[in-house]
mmCIF file of C-alpha atoms in Angstrom:
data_model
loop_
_atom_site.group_PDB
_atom_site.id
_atom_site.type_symbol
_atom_site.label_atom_id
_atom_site.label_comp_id
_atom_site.label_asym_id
_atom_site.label_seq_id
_atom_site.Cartn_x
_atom_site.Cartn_y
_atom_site.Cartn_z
ATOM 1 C CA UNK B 1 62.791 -96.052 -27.429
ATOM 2 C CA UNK B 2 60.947 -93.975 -29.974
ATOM 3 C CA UNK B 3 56.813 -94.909 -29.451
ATOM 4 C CA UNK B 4 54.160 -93.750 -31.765
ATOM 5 C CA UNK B 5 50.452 -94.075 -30.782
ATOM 6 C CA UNK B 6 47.980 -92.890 -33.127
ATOM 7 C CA UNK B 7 44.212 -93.816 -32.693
ATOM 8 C CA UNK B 8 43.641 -92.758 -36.237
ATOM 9 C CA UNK B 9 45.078 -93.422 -39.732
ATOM 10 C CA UNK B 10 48.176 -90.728 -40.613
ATOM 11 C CA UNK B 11 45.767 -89.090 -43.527
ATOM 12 C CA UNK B 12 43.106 -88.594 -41.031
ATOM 13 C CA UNK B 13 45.863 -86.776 -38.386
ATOM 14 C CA UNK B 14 47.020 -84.630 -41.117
ATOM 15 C CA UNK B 15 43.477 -83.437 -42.175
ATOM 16 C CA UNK B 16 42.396 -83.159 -38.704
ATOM 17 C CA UNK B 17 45.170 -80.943 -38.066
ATOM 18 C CA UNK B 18 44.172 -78.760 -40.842
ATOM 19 C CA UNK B 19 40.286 -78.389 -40.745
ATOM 20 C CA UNK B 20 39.201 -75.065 -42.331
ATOM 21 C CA UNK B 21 38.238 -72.029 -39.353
ATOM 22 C CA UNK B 22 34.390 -71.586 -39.245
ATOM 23 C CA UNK B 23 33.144 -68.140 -40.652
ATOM 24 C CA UNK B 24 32.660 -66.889 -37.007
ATOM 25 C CA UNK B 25 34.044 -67.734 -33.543
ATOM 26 C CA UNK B 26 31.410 -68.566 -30.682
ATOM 27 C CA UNK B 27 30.137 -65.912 -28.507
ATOM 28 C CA UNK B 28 31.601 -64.541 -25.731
ATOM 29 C CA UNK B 29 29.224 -66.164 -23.329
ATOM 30 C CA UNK B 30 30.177 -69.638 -24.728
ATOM 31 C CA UNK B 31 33.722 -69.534 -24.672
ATOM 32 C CA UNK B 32 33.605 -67.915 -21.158
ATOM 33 C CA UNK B 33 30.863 -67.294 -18.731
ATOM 34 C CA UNK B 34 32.091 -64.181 -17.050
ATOM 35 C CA UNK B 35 35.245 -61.468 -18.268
ATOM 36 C CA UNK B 36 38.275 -61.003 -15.908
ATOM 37 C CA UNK B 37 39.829 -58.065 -16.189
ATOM 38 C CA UNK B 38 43.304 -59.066 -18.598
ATOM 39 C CA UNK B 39 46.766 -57.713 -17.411
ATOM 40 C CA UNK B 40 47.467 -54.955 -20.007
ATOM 41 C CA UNK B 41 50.749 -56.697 -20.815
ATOM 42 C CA UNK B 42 49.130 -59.953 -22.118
ATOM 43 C CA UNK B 43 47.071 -57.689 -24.398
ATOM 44 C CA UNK B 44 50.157 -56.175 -25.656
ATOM 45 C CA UNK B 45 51.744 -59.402 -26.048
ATOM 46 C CA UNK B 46 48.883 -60.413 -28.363
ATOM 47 C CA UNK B 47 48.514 -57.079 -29.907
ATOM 48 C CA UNK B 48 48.766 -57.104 -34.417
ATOM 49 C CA UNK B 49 52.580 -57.739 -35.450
ATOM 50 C CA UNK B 50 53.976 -57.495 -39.275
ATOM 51 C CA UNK B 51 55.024 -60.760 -40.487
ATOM 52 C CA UNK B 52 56.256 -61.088 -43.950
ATOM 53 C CA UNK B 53 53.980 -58.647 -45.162
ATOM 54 C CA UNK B 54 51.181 -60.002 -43.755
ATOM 55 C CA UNK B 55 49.633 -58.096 -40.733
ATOM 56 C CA UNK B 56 48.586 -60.784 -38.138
ATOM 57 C CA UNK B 57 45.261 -59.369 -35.944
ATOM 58 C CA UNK B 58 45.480 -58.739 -32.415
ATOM 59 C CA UNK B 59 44.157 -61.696 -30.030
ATOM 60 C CA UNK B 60 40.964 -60.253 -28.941
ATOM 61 C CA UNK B 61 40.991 -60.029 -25.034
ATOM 62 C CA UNK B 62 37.948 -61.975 -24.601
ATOM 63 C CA UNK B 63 39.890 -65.018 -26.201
ATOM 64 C CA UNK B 64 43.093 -64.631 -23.703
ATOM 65 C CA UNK B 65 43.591 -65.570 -20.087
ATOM 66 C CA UNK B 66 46.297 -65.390 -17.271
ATOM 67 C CA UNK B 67 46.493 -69.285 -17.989
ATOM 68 C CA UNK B 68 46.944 -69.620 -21.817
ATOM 69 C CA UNK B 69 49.440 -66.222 -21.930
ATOM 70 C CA UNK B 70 52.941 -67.230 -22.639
ATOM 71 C CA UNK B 71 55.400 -67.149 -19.448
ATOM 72 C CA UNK B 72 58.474 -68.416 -18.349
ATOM 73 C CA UNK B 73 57.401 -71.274 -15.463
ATOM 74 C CA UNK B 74 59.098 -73.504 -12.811
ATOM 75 C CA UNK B 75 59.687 -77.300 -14.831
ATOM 76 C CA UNK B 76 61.570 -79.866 -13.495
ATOM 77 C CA UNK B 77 63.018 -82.270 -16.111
ATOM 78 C CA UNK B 78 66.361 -84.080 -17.433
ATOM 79 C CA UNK B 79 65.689 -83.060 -21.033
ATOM 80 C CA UNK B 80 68.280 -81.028 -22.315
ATOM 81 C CA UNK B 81 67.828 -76.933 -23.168
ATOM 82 C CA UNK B 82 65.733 -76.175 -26.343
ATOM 83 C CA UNK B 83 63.704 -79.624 -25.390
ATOM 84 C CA UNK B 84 60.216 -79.305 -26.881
ATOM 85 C CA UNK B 85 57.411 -80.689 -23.699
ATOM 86 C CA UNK B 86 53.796 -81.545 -25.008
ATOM 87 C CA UNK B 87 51.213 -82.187 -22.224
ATOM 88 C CA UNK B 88 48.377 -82.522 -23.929
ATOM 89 C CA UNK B 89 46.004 -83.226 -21.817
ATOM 90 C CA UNK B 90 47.131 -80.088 -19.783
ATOM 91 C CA UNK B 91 47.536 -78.003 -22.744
ATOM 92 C CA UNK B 92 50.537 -76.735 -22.015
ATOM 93 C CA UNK B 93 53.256 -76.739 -24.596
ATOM 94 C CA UNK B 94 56.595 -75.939 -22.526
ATOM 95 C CA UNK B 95 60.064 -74.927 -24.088
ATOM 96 C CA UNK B 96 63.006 -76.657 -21.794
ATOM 97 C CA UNK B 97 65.554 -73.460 -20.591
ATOM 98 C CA UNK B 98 67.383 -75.645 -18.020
ATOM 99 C CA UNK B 99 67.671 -74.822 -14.206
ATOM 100 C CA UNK B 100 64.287 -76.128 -13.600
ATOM 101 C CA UNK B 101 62.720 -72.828 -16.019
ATOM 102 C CA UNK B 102 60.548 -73.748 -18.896
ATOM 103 C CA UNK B 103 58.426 -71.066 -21.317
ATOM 104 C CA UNK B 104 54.825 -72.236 -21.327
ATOM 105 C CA UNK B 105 52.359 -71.870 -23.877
ATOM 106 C CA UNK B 106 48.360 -72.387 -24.228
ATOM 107 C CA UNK B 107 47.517 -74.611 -26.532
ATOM 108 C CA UNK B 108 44.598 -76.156 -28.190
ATOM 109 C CA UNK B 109 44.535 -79.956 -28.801
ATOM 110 C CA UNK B 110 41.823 -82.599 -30.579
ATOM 111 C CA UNK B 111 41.510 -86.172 -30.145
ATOM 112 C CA UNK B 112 44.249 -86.530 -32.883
ATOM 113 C CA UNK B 113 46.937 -84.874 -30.804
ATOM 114 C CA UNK B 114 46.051 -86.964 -27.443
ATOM 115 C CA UNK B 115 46.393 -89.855 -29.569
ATOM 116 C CA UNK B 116 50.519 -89.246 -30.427
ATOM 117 C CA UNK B 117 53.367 -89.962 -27.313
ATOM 118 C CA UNK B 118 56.477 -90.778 -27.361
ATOM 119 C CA UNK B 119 59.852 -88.440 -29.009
ATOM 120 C CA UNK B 120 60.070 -86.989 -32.008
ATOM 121 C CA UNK B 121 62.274 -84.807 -34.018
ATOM 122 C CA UNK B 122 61.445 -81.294 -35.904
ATOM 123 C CA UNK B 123 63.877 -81.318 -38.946
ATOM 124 C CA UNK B 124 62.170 -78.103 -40.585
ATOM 125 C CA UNK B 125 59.394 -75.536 -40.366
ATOM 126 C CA UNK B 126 57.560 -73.682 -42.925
ATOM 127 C CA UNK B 127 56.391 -70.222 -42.731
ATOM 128 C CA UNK B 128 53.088 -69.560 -43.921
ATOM 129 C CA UNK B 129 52.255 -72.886 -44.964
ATOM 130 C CA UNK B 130 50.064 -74.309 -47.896
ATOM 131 C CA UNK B 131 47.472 -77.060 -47.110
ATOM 132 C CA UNK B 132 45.496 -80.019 -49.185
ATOM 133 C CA UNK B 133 43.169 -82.107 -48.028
ATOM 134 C CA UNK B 134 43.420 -85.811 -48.743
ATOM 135 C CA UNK B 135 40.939 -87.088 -51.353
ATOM 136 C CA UNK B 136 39.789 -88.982 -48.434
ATOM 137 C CA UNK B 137 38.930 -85.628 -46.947
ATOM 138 C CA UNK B 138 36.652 -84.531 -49.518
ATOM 139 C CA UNK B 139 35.018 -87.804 -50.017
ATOM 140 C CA UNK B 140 34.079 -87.887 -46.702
ATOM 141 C CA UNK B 141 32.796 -84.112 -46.151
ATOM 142 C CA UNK B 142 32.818 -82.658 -49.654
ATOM 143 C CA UNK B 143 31.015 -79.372 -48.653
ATOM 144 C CA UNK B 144 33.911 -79.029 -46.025
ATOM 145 C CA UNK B 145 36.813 -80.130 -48.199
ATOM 146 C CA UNK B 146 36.060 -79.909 -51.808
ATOM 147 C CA UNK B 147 36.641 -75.990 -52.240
ATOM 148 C CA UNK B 148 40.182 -76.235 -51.033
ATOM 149 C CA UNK B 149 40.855 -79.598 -53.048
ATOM 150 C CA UNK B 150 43.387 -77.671 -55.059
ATOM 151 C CA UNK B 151 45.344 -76.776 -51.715
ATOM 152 C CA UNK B 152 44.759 -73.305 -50.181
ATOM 153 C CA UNK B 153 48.049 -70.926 -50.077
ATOM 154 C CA UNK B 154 49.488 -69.685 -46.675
ATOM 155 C CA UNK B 155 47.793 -66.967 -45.069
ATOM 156 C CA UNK B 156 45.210 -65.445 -41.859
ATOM 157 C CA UNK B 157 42.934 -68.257 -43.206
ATOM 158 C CA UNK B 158 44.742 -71.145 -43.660
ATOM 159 C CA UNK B 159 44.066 -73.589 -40.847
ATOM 160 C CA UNK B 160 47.655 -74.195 -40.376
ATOM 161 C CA UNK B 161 48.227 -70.624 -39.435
ATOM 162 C CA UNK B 162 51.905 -68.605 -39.465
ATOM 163 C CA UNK B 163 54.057 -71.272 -38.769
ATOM 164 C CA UNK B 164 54.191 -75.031 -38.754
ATOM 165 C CA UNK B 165 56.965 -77.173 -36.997
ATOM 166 C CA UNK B 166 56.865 -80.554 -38.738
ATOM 167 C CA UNK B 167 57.577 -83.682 -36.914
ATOM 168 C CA UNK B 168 59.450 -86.668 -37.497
ATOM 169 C CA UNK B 169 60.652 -90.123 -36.379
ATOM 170 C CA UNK B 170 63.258 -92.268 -37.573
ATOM 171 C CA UNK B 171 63.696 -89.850 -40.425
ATOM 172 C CA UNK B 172 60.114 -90.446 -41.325
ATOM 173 C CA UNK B 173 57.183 -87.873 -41.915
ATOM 174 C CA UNK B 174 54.809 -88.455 -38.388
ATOM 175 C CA UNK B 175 52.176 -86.097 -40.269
ATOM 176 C CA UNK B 176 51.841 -84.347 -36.914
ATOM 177 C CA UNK B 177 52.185 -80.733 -36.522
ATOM 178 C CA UNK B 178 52.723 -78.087 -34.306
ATOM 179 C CA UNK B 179 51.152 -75.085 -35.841
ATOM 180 C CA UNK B 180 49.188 -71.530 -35.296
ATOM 181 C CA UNK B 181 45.445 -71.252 -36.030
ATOM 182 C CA UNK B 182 43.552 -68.719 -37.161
ATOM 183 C CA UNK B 183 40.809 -69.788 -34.645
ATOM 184 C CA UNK B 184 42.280 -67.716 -30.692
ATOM 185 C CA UNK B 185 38.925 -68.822 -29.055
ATOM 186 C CA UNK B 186 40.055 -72.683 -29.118
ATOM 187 C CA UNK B 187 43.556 -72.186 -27.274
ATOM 188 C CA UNK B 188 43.566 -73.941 -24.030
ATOM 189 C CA UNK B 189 40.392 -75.694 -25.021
ATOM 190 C CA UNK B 190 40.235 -79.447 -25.746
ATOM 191 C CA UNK B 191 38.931 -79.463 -29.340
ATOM 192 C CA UNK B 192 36.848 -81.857 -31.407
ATOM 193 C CA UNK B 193 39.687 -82.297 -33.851
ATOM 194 C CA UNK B 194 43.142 -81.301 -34.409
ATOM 195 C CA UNK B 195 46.617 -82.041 -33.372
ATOM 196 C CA UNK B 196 48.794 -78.719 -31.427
ATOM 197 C CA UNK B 197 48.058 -75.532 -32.219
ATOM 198 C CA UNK B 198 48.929 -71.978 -30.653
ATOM 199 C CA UNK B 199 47.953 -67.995 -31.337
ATOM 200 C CA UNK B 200 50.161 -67.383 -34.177
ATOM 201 C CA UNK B 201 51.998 -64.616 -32.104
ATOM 202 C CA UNK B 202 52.976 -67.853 -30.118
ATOM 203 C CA UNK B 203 53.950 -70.042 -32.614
ATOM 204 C CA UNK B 204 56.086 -67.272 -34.046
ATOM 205 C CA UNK B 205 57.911 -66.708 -30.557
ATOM 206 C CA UNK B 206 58.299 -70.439 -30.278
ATOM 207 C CA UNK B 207 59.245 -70.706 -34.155
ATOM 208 C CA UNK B 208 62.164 -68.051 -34.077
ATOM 209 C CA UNK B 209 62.919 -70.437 -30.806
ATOM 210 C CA UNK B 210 63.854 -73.621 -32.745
ATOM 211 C CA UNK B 211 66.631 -75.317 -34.434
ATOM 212 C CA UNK B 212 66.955 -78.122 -36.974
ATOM 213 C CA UNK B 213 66.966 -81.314 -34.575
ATOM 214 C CA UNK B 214 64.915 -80.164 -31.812
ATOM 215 C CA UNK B 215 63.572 -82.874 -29.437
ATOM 216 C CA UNK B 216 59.524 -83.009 -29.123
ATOM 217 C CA UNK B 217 58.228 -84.839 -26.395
ATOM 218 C CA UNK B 218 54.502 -85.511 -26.264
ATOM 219 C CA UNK B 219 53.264 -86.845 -23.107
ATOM 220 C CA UNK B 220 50.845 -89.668 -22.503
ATOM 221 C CA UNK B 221 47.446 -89.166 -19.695
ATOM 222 C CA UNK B 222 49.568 -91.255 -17.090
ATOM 223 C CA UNK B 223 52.952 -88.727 -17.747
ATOM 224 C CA UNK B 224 50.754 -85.359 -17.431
ATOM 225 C CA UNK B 225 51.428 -82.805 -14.910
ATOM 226 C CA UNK B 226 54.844 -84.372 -14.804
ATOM 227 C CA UNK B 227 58.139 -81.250 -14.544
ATOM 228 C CA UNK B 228 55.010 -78.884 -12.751
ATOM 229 C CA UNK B 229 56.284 -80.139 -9.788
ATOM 230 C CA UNK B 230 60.190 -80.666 -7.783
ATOM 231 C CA UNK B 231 61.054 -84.337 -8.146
ATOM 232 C CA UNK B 232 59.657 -86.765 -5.447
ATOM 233 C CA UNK B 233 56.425 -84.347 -4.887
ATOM 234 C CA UNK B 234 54.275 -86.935 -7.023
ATOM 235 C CA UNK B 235 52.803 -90.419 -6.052
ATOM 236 C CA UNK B 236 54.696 -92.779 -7.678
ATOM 237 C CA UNK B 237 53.397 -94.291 -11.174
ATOM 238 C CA UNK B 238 51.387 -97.133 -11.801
ATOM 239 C CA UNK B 239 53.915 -100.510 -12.271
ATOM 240 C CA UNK B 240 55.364 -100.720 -16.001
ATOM 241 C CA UNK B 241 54.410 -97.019 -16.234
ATOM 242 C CA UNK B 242 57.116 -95.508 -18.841
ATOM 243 C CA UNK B 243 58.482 -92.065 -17.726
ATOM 244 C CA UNK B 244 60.281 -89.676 -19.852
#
């Protein structure tokens, strides 16, 4: 059955998924405390691409890691090819391939997007797109929100980032998104706010990825870690526990 948790009103989810990039990230030292050397392919992975005209910056290597870099993983699961898997509490975002594979991405999460489980549905996805803040929004933090009350238009700055895959249930706007940021030095963090958000070279890859109809799963704290391991390697769940 199709569940929906949400420990905050929809408008506040949508705005929290959507709050405006600071002027500059933190330093190095903050987001981590010493530099491993990064494989030169990674680099290259995250290196500037063209997209629509738009020239998308290369991932800086102090903001990537072995961990957030997309790969193709071992994940066990029933859910059919093209399945989108959500472990937020992970931050993992994995893309079903069948025969136990799985592509993995890094991804950043806020207490708004460990506050939605269950299935949902991706009917579209928008390139580029535009953002509003509700009026709530602005009443609440007008110095945050009131310069972008008439909507800001796609592009590097918009908190949405490159792509955004919209989710729905029971034909029915969830106001949860799956989207880039223009903010690399929160992925694989757990954020203050927002829902799930990649490096916009990621959520192009996973964009060009998806169909009309794909299946989102978003797992709950007692379901993560679940398809990281073969079947019957786990201790079972607590009683009344739903598994997906």
């Amino acid at each position: 059955m199709i569940r929906l948790a949400l420990a905050l009103s929809a408008a506040s989810i949508l705005g929290a998924c959507a709050r405006p990039a600071p002027p500059t990230p933190r330093t190095v030292a903050q987001v981590r405390p010493s530099e491993p050397r990064i494989d030169p392919a990674i680099i290259e992975m995250y290196g500037a691409i063209e997209d629509g005209g738009t020239t998308i910056p290369a991932v800086e290597p102090r903001f990537l890691s072995e961990r957030n870099a997309r790969q193709e993983v071992d994940f066990w699961t029933d859910k059919a090819p093209g399945t989108i898997v959500v472990d937020p509490y992970e931050r993992f975002l994995y893309l079903v391939e069948g025969d136990n594979r799985a592509i993995r991405y890094g991804v950043a999460v806020g207490e708004e997007g460990r506050a939605f489980a269950g299935e949902a549905v991706i009917p579209y996805q928008r390139d580029w797109p535009s953002w509003t803040p509700t009026q709530n929004m602005i009443d609440r933090e007008p110095e945050i929100y009131g310069p972008f009350a008439g909507g800001q238009e796609g592009g590097l700055d918009n908190p949405l980032g490159a792509r955004a895959l919209y989710l729905h249930q029971g034909g029915r706007d969830t106001l949860y998104r799956i989207h880039g940021t223009p903010q690399p030095w929160t992925i694989g963090q757990a954020a203050s706010s927002g829902c799930i958000r990649l490096y916009n070279q990621d959520i192009i890859d996973l964009s060009g990825r998806v169909r009309s109809g794909t299946k989102v799963v978003v797992l709950t704290e007692a379901q993560s870690g679940r398809g990281t391991r073969p079947p019957g390697s786990l201790p079972e769940p607590p009683l009344g526990t739903e598994l997906y």
